[in-house]
């Protein structure tokens, strides 16, 4: 038997935590009138109610359960904590407190934690319908996409929050993950208009990116940065670098300021590590004598079912016979078939939490690796800061869209010769380029859920059908103007367009309006339904004759998907990686004549390409040509890439040896 007498819980407090605030208030007044509640307790009860409505009140928490919450955090024995919490077994907050603070840390496997939190969120959602905030509390303790996508599809009003407002951010992230962008935007506005304090959020700026307003996102971030750069974290500066690298004209002075600030913060973060490092020359000597296979550390948050993971997997399959591989992996809670295979192909698999970057850097340096390969650059949730320290003999970056890292200890940025002709002089102050002799990407159709060529159903319509299946982030004002000019010049053509952001009707409606404003006639617009699966998304390519690329950020995976499905891609490159990658891919598959060098020629080029690939047979032949090219060969690109890694390492070792002798 558990003795609950030492912590009696008033009826009003039970009603409050179950979501019945009005009942709680009536009970407080009734108890005061009866004399069952003294003045001190009545004041504390009123403070609790006021705080739950967002009123800022002074004084430390003093109600029965609030005092218990403070004490629970100081109890080291979980059994004693459970004994006290069971006194409040009917309180949802007590159940969450026990599971999150005492049960979760005992679970070693992320999947166990996720499963437990999912069950807890469902239980709270069903048992306490008045407490709409409870399920979002669960998301704060184990942030993962698996929890976000399955969370309730409802947005809370500011008044729905109780004493804690911090689950407001997970609620916005749930809406972002589920594609409910308009609701997310309105909830941000509601929180800012409310009298209480809610955590600062960038979700309203993210929403601008979804509607193709990347330049406005950058402008807002830049204004905030220039007003108070000291408040920006290393992650925020990385996001700013990423946005800047996708601009139509790169702001070189601003980029220079950002990467110098990034390096300063990285040095501060890694300060204690440098003293622990082992000199490179010692690392070279020891590694050669210990193993014939050099040690390669791969760092990425995208080693999963993500474009980076799918491009890396064919290389990883061949890599293990030539290198010892340690994979340092972000998003450690998320699992899928790509991640499972990459884990099997690694000699060691090190999960990485964002808060543990300095400790991971020390762990990497202690292994004295020959090569550190960053697969991410400044894309979201990656950690290019590792390249700000000398952790390995050779350090390179690859697959980091949209450009270089500017890191001071990055020896090369791996691109290819086709890209080099566009971008060789575009990034002053960045790390040197290493140009692969072949394609920098390996695209295997089966990893991208493409059907066999024989099963593709290509349309045979008499009128031209253009397509645009890139993400709405890339449907910028300049993209829409180009689409408008093409369709205005070819009035018998239609545009079929689809994006997963169109899951939100407000986003789809906005682009219908913007395209008409750009000169596209209403009868030329054919928005396609949201594709619920990868196979449905691929089937949509069979409907079109030509895929129109975006600007200034062109497609990558989408371009390869279209080509491998037999659909030509019309692109007009820029002098930057973001805008030239489609052109480079077209060159690698032998379709350089598909590239338009002058935006004024886009309409005539579109006519020529749709005439050339008007028949289903011609598009099927194009699919065969692309899929038989080196880009889609599971051996050619991986073998070439590994040979180039070995050559880079040889050159770096030779340079280090010369430097060591001269010193």
XYZ file of C-alpha atoms in Angstrom, residues 4-660:
657
model
C -1.010 9.212 -0.055
C -1.868 11.130 3.085
C 1.339 13.153 3.125
C 0.411 14.954 -0.112
C -3.349 15.512 -0.242
C -4.574 16.959 -3.530
C -7.562 19.357 -3.449
C -10.485 18.709 -5.778
C -10.012 22.039 -7.522
C -6.428 21.100 -8.412
C -7.504 17.726 -9.796
C -10.088 19.492 -11.981
C -7.513 22.049 -13.145
C -4.956 19.531 -14.395
C -7.632 17.537 -16.190
C -8.459 20.638 -18.243
C -11.557 21.874 -16.413
C -10.387 25.368 -15.499
C -13.894 26.748 -14.892
C -14.695 23.894 -12.492
C -11.403 24.565 -10.725
C -12.192 28.271 -10.332
C -15.689 27.575 -8.989
C -14.249 25.020 -6.544
C -11.684 27.540 -5.307
C -14.355 30.148 -4.572
C -16.646 27.566 -2.956
C -13.837 26.278 -0.732
C -12.986 29.841 0.284
C -16.604 30.571 1.204
C -16.824 27.357 3.239
C -13.556 28.157 4.971
C -11.884 25.010 3.605
C -9.181 27.045 1.833
C -7.003 29.481 3.729
C -5.853 32.792 2.270
C -2.373 31.550 1.312
C -3.643 28.534 -0.580
C -6.372 30.615 -2.236
C -3.759 33.083 -3.507
C -1.571 30.257 -4.876
C -4.579 28.674 -6.569
C -5.500 31.962 -8.242
C -1.911 32.430 -9.390
C -1.964 29.013 -11.030
C -5.166 29.861 -12.892
C -3.778 33.217 -13.992
C -0.560 31.659 -15.278
C -2.556 29.120 -17.266
C -4.241 32.031 -19.072
C -0.911 33.680 -19.833
C -0.969 36.303 -17.088
C 2.503 37.037 -15.738
C 2.350 36.721 -11.948
C 5.095 37.030 -9.354
C 5.974 34.489 -6.712
C 7.322 30.964 -6.868
C 5.001 28.015 -7.578
C 3.265 27.091 -4.369
C 0.346 24.746 -5.081
C 0.490 21.135 -3.956
C 1.394 19.564 -7.268
C 3.772 22.387 -8.252
C 5.757 21.831 -5.060
C 5.730 18.113 -5.782
C 7.092 18.759 -9.293
C 10.013 20.696 -7.848
C 10.761 17.933 -5.357
C 10.511 15.156 -7.945
C 13.415 16.646 -9.858
C 15.573 16.328 -6.750
C 14.726 12.676 -6.017
C 17.447 10.324 -7.231
C 15.612 7.085 -6.451
C 13.026 6.377 -9.191
C 11.022 4.180 -6.806
C 10.589 7.048 -4.374
C 9.632 9.346 -7.254
C 7.075 6.803 -8.424
C 5.697 6.484 -4.894
C 5.045 10.206 -4.729
C 3.728 10.480 -8.265
C 1.257 7.656 -7.724
C -0.380 9.891 -5.172
C -1.509 11.835 -8.260
C -2.144 8.898 -10.560
C -5.207 10.626 -12.006
C -3.161 13.629 -13.131
C -1.865 13.508 -16.710
C 1.043 15.786 -15.821
C 2.192 13.340 -13.159
C 2.146 10.481 -15.641
C 4.211 12.502 -18.138
C 6.637 13.578 -15.428
C 7.322 9.976 -14.430
C 7.733 8.620 -17.971
C 9.803 11.472 -19.401
C 12.145 12.024 -16.451
C 12.500 8.492 -15.078
C 11.340 5.904 -17.602
C 12.746 7.229 -20.913
C 16.393 7.456 -19.742
C 16.301 3.734 -18.932
C 15.530 2.851 -22.554
C 18.620 2.486 -24.704
C 17.017 1.985 -28.119
C 15.514 5.082 -29.778
C 12.685 2.990 -31.208
C 11.611 1.963 -27.698
C 11.475 5.609 -26.641
C 9.488 6.608 -29.714
C 7.026 3.745 -29.239
C 6.507 4.595 -25.577
C 5.955 8.278 -26.309
C 3.511 7.455 -29.113
C 1.459 5.307 -26.748
C 1.614 7.982 -24.061
C 0.494 10.727 -26.462
C -2.466 8.646 -27.666
C -3.469 7.791 -24.079
C -3.366 11.427 -23.003
C -5.188 12.536 -26.147
C -8.063 10.116 -25.507
C -8.287 10.226 -21.719
C -8.015 13.996 -21.257
C -9.700 15.643 -24.274
C -9.807 19.021 -22.495
C -6.009 19.097 -22.246
C -5.192 19.636 -25.914
C -1.607 20.624 -25.072
C -0.587 17.284 -23.555
C 0.371 15.400 -26.722
C 2.723 18.223 -27.698
C 4.494 17.902 -24.334
C 5.569 14.420 -25.411
C 7.238 15.810 -28.537
C 9.574 18.029 -26.532
C 11.424 15.089 -24.970
C 12.261 13.048 -28.081
C 12.124 15.161 -31.263
C 11.851 12.921 -34.295
C 9.999 12.889 -37.589
C 8.261 9.648 -36.635
C 6.478 11.441 -33.799
C 5.831 14.684 -35.662
C 4.096 13.152 -38.673
C 1.742 11.096 -36.499
C 0.814 13.912 -34.111
C -2.725 15.374 -33.890
C -3.726 17.573 -36.810
C -5.059 20.472 -34.819
C -3.632 23.834 -33.908
C -4.120 25.217 -30.426
C -5.268 28.703 -29.633
C -3.081 30.632 -27.211
C -5.679 30.095 -24.483
C -5.424 26.308 -24.861
C -1.926 26.272 -23.369
C -1.579 25.650 -19.675
C 1.298 26.668 -17.411
C 3.984 25.713 -19.951
C 4.118 27.406 -23.378
C 7.245 25.639 -24.674
C 5.271 22.852 -26.497
C 4.079 25.656 -28.807
C 7.224 25.139 -30.927
C 6.640 21.383 -31.398
C 3.077 22.196 -32.445
C 4.408 24.460 -35.209
C 6.917 21.780 -36.209
C 4.114 19.206 -36.419
C 2.197 21.467 -38.817
C 5.391 21.994 -40.866
C 6.055 18.238 -41.078
C 2.453 17.484 -42.022
C 2.283 20.166 -44.726
C -0.313 22.390 -43.007
C 1.504 25.602 -43.813
C -1.384 28.066 -43.656
C -2.395 26.825 -40.198
C 1.215 27.073 -39.081
C 1.465 30.666 -40.322
C -1.788 31.722 -38.612
C -0.755 30.057 -35.350
C 2.507 31.995 -35.328
C 0.548 35.223 -35.801
C -1.935 34.280 -33.059
C 0.880 33.581 -30.599
C 2.575 36.895 -31.360
C -0.720 38.779 -30.897
C -1.467 37.083 -27.585
C -0.566 38.850 -24.371
C 1.612 36.053 -22.999
C 5.167 35.178 -23.974
C 5.710 32.420 -26.511
C 9.167 31.242 -27.619
C 10.640 33.024 -30.635
C 10.122 31.017 -33.814
C 11.298 31.164 -37.424
C 8.269 29.273 -38.758
C 6.716 32.387 -40.311
C 9.932 32.853 -42.322
C 9.937 29.165 -43.276
C 6.428 29.606 -44.618
C 7.760 32.232 -47.030
C 10.159 29.645 -48.475
C 7.255 27.255 -49.136
C 5.558 29.841 -51.349
C 8.709 30.451 -53.386
C 9.803 33.617 -51.598
C 13.365 32.557 -50.776
C 14.649 36.074 -51.453
C 12.275 37.482 -48.838
C 13.432 34.804 -46.367
C 17.029 35.812 -46.934
C 16.194 39.496 -46.665
C 14.425 39.003 -43.315
C 17.211 36.832 -41.904
C 19.833 39.247 -43.142
C 18.121 42.254 -41.550
C 17.899 40.395 -38.237
C 21.525 39.352 -38.498
C 22.833 42.802 -39.326
C 20.796 44.292 -36.473
C 22.232 41.906 -33.879
C 24.813 39.380 -35.160
C 25.860 38.468 -31.620
C 22.505 36.738 -31.059
C 23.000 34.329 -33.971
C 24.102 30.782 -33.213
C 26.387 28.744 -35.454
C 23.349 26.835 -36.766
C 21.527 30.041 -37.709
C 24.584 31.339 -39.554
C 24.798 28.024 -41.414
C 21.159 28.494 -42.470
C 21.974 32.005 -43.664
C 24.900 30.684 -45.707
C 22.629 28.072 -47.279
C 20.005 30.662 -48.234
C 22.636 33.029 -49.611
C 24.179 30.301 -51.787
C 20.808 29.825 -53.498
C 20.552 33.474 -54.564
C 20.315 34.621 -58.164
C 23.336 36.861 -57.534
C 25.612 35.785 -54.685
C 26.154 38.507 -52.035
C 29.915 37.933 -51.803
C 30.643 40.527 -49.099
C 27.860 39.133 -46.935
C 29.073 35.569 -47.535
C 32.545 36.601 -46.466
C 31.174 38.135 -43.275
C 29.103 35.029 -42.545
C 31.811 32.447 -43.034
C 34.278 34.437 -40.896
C 31.671 34.635 -38.121
C 30.917 30.918 -38.564
C 34.605 30.107 -38.169
C 34.887 32.239 -35.021
C 31.980 30.405 -33.396
C 33.391 27.043 -34.482
C 36.780 27.867 -32.912
C 35.010 28.857 -29.717
C 32.966 25.653 -29.713
C 35.984 23.434 -30.437
C 38.436 25.359 -28.290
C 39.426 22.499 -25.942
C 39.819 20.017 -28.806
C 42.891 21.468 -30.477
C 45.091 20.736 -27.493
C 43.994 17.099 -27.656
C 44.783 16.679 -31.344
C 47.563 14.440 -32.607
C 49.782 15.982 -35.310
C 48.904 14.962 -38.864
C 52.355 13.558 -39.603
C 52.047 11.156 -36.674
C 48.586 10.113 -37.862
C 49.930 9.303 -41.344
C 52.749 7.130 -40.023
C 50.596 5.164 -37.610
C 47.721 4.592 -40.028
C 49.950 3.212 -42.787
C 51.559 0.708 -40.427
C 48.330 -0.376 -38.731
C 46.041 -1.051 -41.703
C 46.157 -1.232 -45.475
C 42.691 0.264 -45.604
C 42.721 3.986 -44.769
C 40.219 5.137 -42.157
C 37.388 7.246 -43.572
C 34.950 9.136 -41.351
C 31.698 10.085 -43.102
C 29.637 12.797 -41.388
C 26.047 13.522 -42.412
C 22.544 13.961 -41.038
C 21.149 12.652 -44.334
C 22.356 9.029 -44.351
C 18.761 7.867 -44.683
C 15.963 7.798 -47.259
C 16.926 11.244 -48.488
C 18.522 12.336 -51.805
C 21.966 12.400 -50.156
C 21.461 8.911 -48.734
C 20.278 7.553 -52.084
C 23.195 9.135 -53.978
C 25.709 7.912 -51.388
C 24.497 4.306 -51.082
C 25.920 3.000 -54.416
C 29.315 4.469 -53.484
C 29.110 3.060 -49.943
C 28.473 -0.430 -51.359
C 31.884 -0.402 -53.047
C 33.684 1.695 -50.453
C 34.056 -0.894 -47.707
C 36.597 -2.999 -49.610
C 38.911 0.025 -49.920
C 38.380 1.995 -46.672
C 37.539 1.406 -43.059
C 34.343 3.422 -42.657
C 33.003 5.166 -39.566
C 29.624 6.793 -40.198
C 28.754 9.732 -37.929
C 25.013 10.058 -38.277
C 22.607 12.841 -37.360
C 18.847 12.292 -36.876
C 19.740 9.124 -34.914
C 16.135 8.299 -34.053
C 14.906 7.916 -37.628
C 15.176 4.573 -39.408
C 14.423 3.345 -42.936
C 15.741 0.814 -45.452
C 18.453 3.137 -46.805
C 19.762 3.823 -43.320
C 19.682 0.126 -42.437
C 21.866 -0.794 -45.414
C 24.282 2.090 -44.846
C 24.680 0.948 -41.255
C 25.502 -2.572 -42.413
C 28.102 -1.181 -44.807
C 29.849 0.791 -42.044
C 32.550 -0.635 -39.805
C 31.248 1.597 -37.026
C 28.059 3.623 -36.666
C 28.156 6.649 -34.356
C 24.843 8.454 -33.693
C 25.248 12.222 -33.344
C 23.032 14.556 -31.334
C 23.288 18.247 -32.216
C 24.366 19.078 -28.662
C 27.278 16.604 -28.820
C 29.264 18.050 -31.748
C 32.328 19.105 -29.680
C 32.526 15.713 -27.967
C 32.151 13.955 -31.323
C 34.947 16.057 -32.815
C 37.259 14.921 -30.016
C 36.214 11.308 -30.539
C 36.938 11.576 -34.272
C 40.351 13.166 -33.732
C 41.322 10.402 -31.293
C 40.820 7.851 -34.090
C 43.431 9.684 -36.195
C 41.438 9.223 -39.427
C 43.019 9.531 -42.828
C 39.991 11.181 -44.397
C 36.953 13.065 -43.143
C 34.142 13.370 -45.688
C 31.338 15.841 -45.027
C 28.088 14.984 -46.832
C 25.868 17.957 -46.184
C 27.625 21.305 -46.115
C 25.258 24.009 -44.888
C 22.029 22.107 -45.556
C 19.632 21.810 -42.633
C 20.730 19.835 -39.561
C 24.240 19.134 -40.880
C 27.487 20.080 -39.154
C 30.079 21.638 -41.483
C 31.762 22.991 -38.329
C 33.750 19.723 -38.227
C 35.672 21.108 -41.218
C 36.739 24.119 -39.158
C 39.170 21.881 -37.239
C 41.910 19.599 -38.516
C 40.498 16.237 -37.432
C 41.886 14.115 -40.289
C 44.778 14.125 -42.737
C 42.410 14.968 -45.604
C 39.071 16.764 -45.200
C 36.629 17.247 -48.080
C 32.980 18.104 -48.630
C 30.615 16.466 -51.145
C 26.868 16.406 -51.871
C 26.343 19.589 -49.865
C 23.704 21.540 -51.747
C 23.934 24.423 -52.745
C 27.651 25.107 -52.604
C 30.955 25.136 -50.730
C 31.393 25.330 -46.947
C 34.065 28.071 -46.799
C 35.553 26.093 -43.886
C 39.217 26.865 -43.194
C 40.221 23.193 -42.822
C 38.347 21.890 -45.859
C 40.913 20.785 -48.444
C 38.549 20.342 -51.400
C 34.951 20.624 -52.475
C 34.207 17.673 -54.761
C 32.343 18.589 -57.960
C 32.933 17.388 -61.542
C 34.362 18.735 -64.783
C 30.957 19.566 -66.251
C 30.154 21.719 -63.229
C 33.595 23.280 -63.312
C 32.919 25.011 -66.627
C 30.042 26.906 -64.989
C 31.277 27.573 -61.452
C 35.107 27.650 -61.541
C 35.337 31.360 -60.623
C 32.027 31.795 -58.790
C 33.083 31.319 -55.163
C 36.018 33.555 -54.184
C 37.326 32.696 -50.717
C 35.885 29.172 -50.705
C 37.793 25.908 -50.521
C 39.435 24.665 -53.771
C 37.391 22.610 -56.235
C 38.276 18.994 -56.992
C 36.742 18.067 -60.349
C 35.848 14.408 -60.851
C 36.427 13.156 -64.411
C 32.881 11.747 -64.487
C 29.510 12.569 -62.955
C 29.548 13.733 -59.354
C 26.255 11.895 -58.745
C 25.348 8.220 -59.042
C 21.641 7.724 -59.688
C 20.197 4.219 -59.431
C 16.552 4.195 -60.626
C 15.575 1.337 -58.294
C 16.636 3.378 -55.241
C 14.327 6.187 -56.378
C 11.284 3.911 -56.884
C 11.240 4.211 -60.679
C 9.275 1.565 -62.606
C 10.748 -0.525 -65.388
C 10.822 1.304 -68.721
C 8.366 -1.169 -70.257
C 5.724 -0.331 -67.643
C 5.806 3.463 -68.126
C 2.599 4.735 -69.703
C 3.603 7.769 -71.798
C 0.759 10.009 -72.992
C 0.148 10.504 -76.735
C -1.821 13.782 -76.578
C -1.643 16.102 -79.606
C -1.051 19.295 -77.629
C 2.160 20.000 -75.773
C 2.183 19.144 -72.051
C 4.810 20.808 -69.903
C 5.471 19.699 -66.358
C 6.885 21.162 -63.146
C 7.346 18.750 -60.242
C 9.979 20.605 -58.235
C 9.331 21.717 -54.677
C 7.462 25.009 -54.349
C 10.540 26.507 -52.658
C 12.091 26.573 -56.140
C 9.046 28.145 -57.796
C 10.406 31.654 -57.361
C 9.162 34.796 -59.061
C 11.771 34.403 -61.804
C 10.722 30.761 -62.341
C 7.067 31.762 -62.678
C 7.936 34.580 -65.100
C 9.806 32.125 -67.314
C 6.922 29.651 -67.212
C 4.538 32.479 -68.059
C 6.615 33.572 -71.065
C 6.870 30.019 -72.432
C 3.148 29.261 -72.109
C 2.211 32.685 -73.477
C 4.347 32.022 -76.547
C 2.927 28.492 -76.949
C -0.826 28.996 -76.335
C -1.780 25.406 -77.249
C 0.415 24.040 -74.425
C -0.697 23.213 -70.877
C 1.266 23.107 -67.636
C 0.802 20.178 -65.279
C 2.375 20.949 -61.935
C 2.613 19.164 -58.627
C 4.463 19.543 -55.354
C 4.083 17.915 -51.967
C 3.465 21.425 -50.555
C 0.203 21.435 -52.552
C -1.084 19.137 -49.821
C -2.063 22.490 -48.309
C -4.885 23.977 -50.467
C -3.819 27.524 -49.580
C -0.368 26.951 -51.097
C -1.870 25.414 -54.244
C -4.313 28.325 -54.600
C -1.513 30.869 -54.284
C 0.476 29.350 -57.154
C -2.572 29.162 -59.382
C -3.007 32.905 -58.889
C 0.706 33.677 -59.325
C 0.937 31.685 -62.557
C -2.043 33.536 -64.009
C -0.415 36.820 -62.959
C 2.709 35.665 -64.848
C 0.722 35.330 -68.082
C -0.479 31.722 -68.062
C -4.086 31.420 -69.222
C -6.429 29.643 -66.780
C -7.193 26.864 -69.275
C -3.439 26.094 -69.495
C -3.157 25.288 -65.778
C -3.628 21.679 -64.707
C -2.607 21.127 -61.067
C -2.164 17.427 -60.316
C -3.428 15.741 -57.136
C -0.999 15.242 -54.282
C 0.975 12.045 -54.926
C 0.478 9.759 -51.924
C 3.360 7.445 -52.810
C 6.615 7.463 -54.755
C 5.151 5.170 -57.428
C 2.232 7.581 -57.986
C 4.672 10.487 -58.214
C 6.715 8.665 -60.858
C 3.596 7.812 -62.854
C 2.905 11.535 -63.264
C 5.982 11.867 -65.497
C 4.199 9.733 -68.069
C 1.619 12.519 -68.492
C 4.070 15.172 -69.741
C 6.341 15.794 -72.747
C 8.858 18.194 -71.202
C 9.904 19.101 -67.676
C 10.581 22.799 -67.075
C 13.475 23.421 -64.720
C 13.363 26.047 -61.968
C 15.503 29.174 -61.460
C 17.814 30.245 -59.833
C 17.895 26.889 -58.015
C 17.527 24.094 -60.529
C 16.394 20.550 -59.905
C 18.708 17.682 -59.002
C 16.787 14.555 -58.033
C 13.760 15.843 -59.952
C 15.886 16.365 -63.065
C 17.264 12.825 -62.863
C 13.797 11.396 -62.161
C 12.425 13.108 -65.276
C 15.289 12.013 -67.532
C 15.213 8.413 -66.299
C 11.457 8.374 -66.965
C 12.108 9.493 -70.571
C 11.158 13.144 -70.146
C 13.556 15.822 -71.471
C 14.429 18.679 -69.115
C 14.745 22.287 -70.259
C 17.201 24.250 -68.124
C 18.914 27.623 -68.391
C 21.999 27.488 -66.120
C 23.493 30.116 -63.853
C 27.190 30.441 -62.901
C 26.504 28.805 -59.513
C 26.169 25.207 -58.386
C 22.508 25.655 -57.465
C 21.648 26.763 -60.975
C 24.092 24.630 -62.960
C 23.620 21.131 -61.570
C 20.808 20.271 -64.023
C 22.956 21.391 -66.966
C 25.882 19.281 -65.710
C 23.637 16.218 -65.397
C 22.321 16.732 -68.938
C 25.901 16.848 -70.209
C 26.804 13.643 -68.365
C 23.936 11.714 -69.980
C 24.810 13.045 -73.453
C 22.027 15.641 -73.719
C 24.023 18.863 -73.784
C 21.869 20.160 -76.653
C 18.925 20.329 -74.206
C 20.602 23.227 -72.345
C 19.337 26.721 -73.138
C 22.022 29.385 -72.798
C 19.785 32.444 -73.233
C 16.455 32.874 -71.347
C 15.061 34.576 -74.467
C 15.359 31.247 -76.320
C 13.405 29.170 -73.775
C 10.156 29.174 -75.783
C 11.774 28.088 -79.062
C 13.834 25.447 -77.234
C 10.661 24.161 -75.562
C 8.963 23.820 -78.965
C 11.961 21.963 -80.381
C 12.201 19.518 -77.473
C 8.475 18.720 -77.398
C 8.494 18.126 -81.148
C 11.549 15.887 -80.810
C 9.980 13.807 -78.022
C 6.360 14.000 -79.100
C 5.879 10.243 -79.461
C 5.835 7.756 -76.601
C 8.453 5.712 -78.451
C 10.909 8.634 -78.518
C 10.474 9.186 -74.780
C 10.925 5.499 -74.080
C 14.134 5.602 -76.110
C 15.309 8.591 -74.057
C 14.674 6.655 -70.833
C 16.815 3.782 -72.140
C 19.588 6.181 -73.139
C 19.674 7.827 -69.717
C 19.443 4.592 -67.725
C 22.284 3.041 -69.737
C 24.560 6.060 -69.165
C 27.420 6.137 -66.656
C 25.308 8.276 -64.289
C 23.045 5.273 -63.692
C 25.822 2.662 -63.601
C 26.264 1.085 -60.173
C 29.968 0.462 -60.840
C 31.352 3.307 -62.972
C 30.723 6.330 -60.720
C 31.496 4.536 -57.405
C 34.773 3.122 -58.784
C 35.801 6.493 -60.174
C 34.871 8.250 -56.923
C 36.938 5.844 -54.799
C 39.937 6.215 -57.121
C 39.667 9.986 -56.782
C 39.495 9.755 -52.976
C 42.671 7.675 -53.031
C 44.354 10.209 -55.327
C 43.310 13.114 -53.073
C 44.682 11.302 -50.031
C 47.946 10.541 -51.830
C 48.367 14.205 -52.806
C 47.550 15.421 -49.302
C 49.992 12.986 -47.698
C 52.709 14.053 -50.102
C 52.055 17.723 -49.346
C 52.121 17.032 -45.588
C 55.408 15.126 -45.914
C 57.017 17.987 -47.847
C 55.731 20.487 -45.287
C 57.068 18.348 -42.437
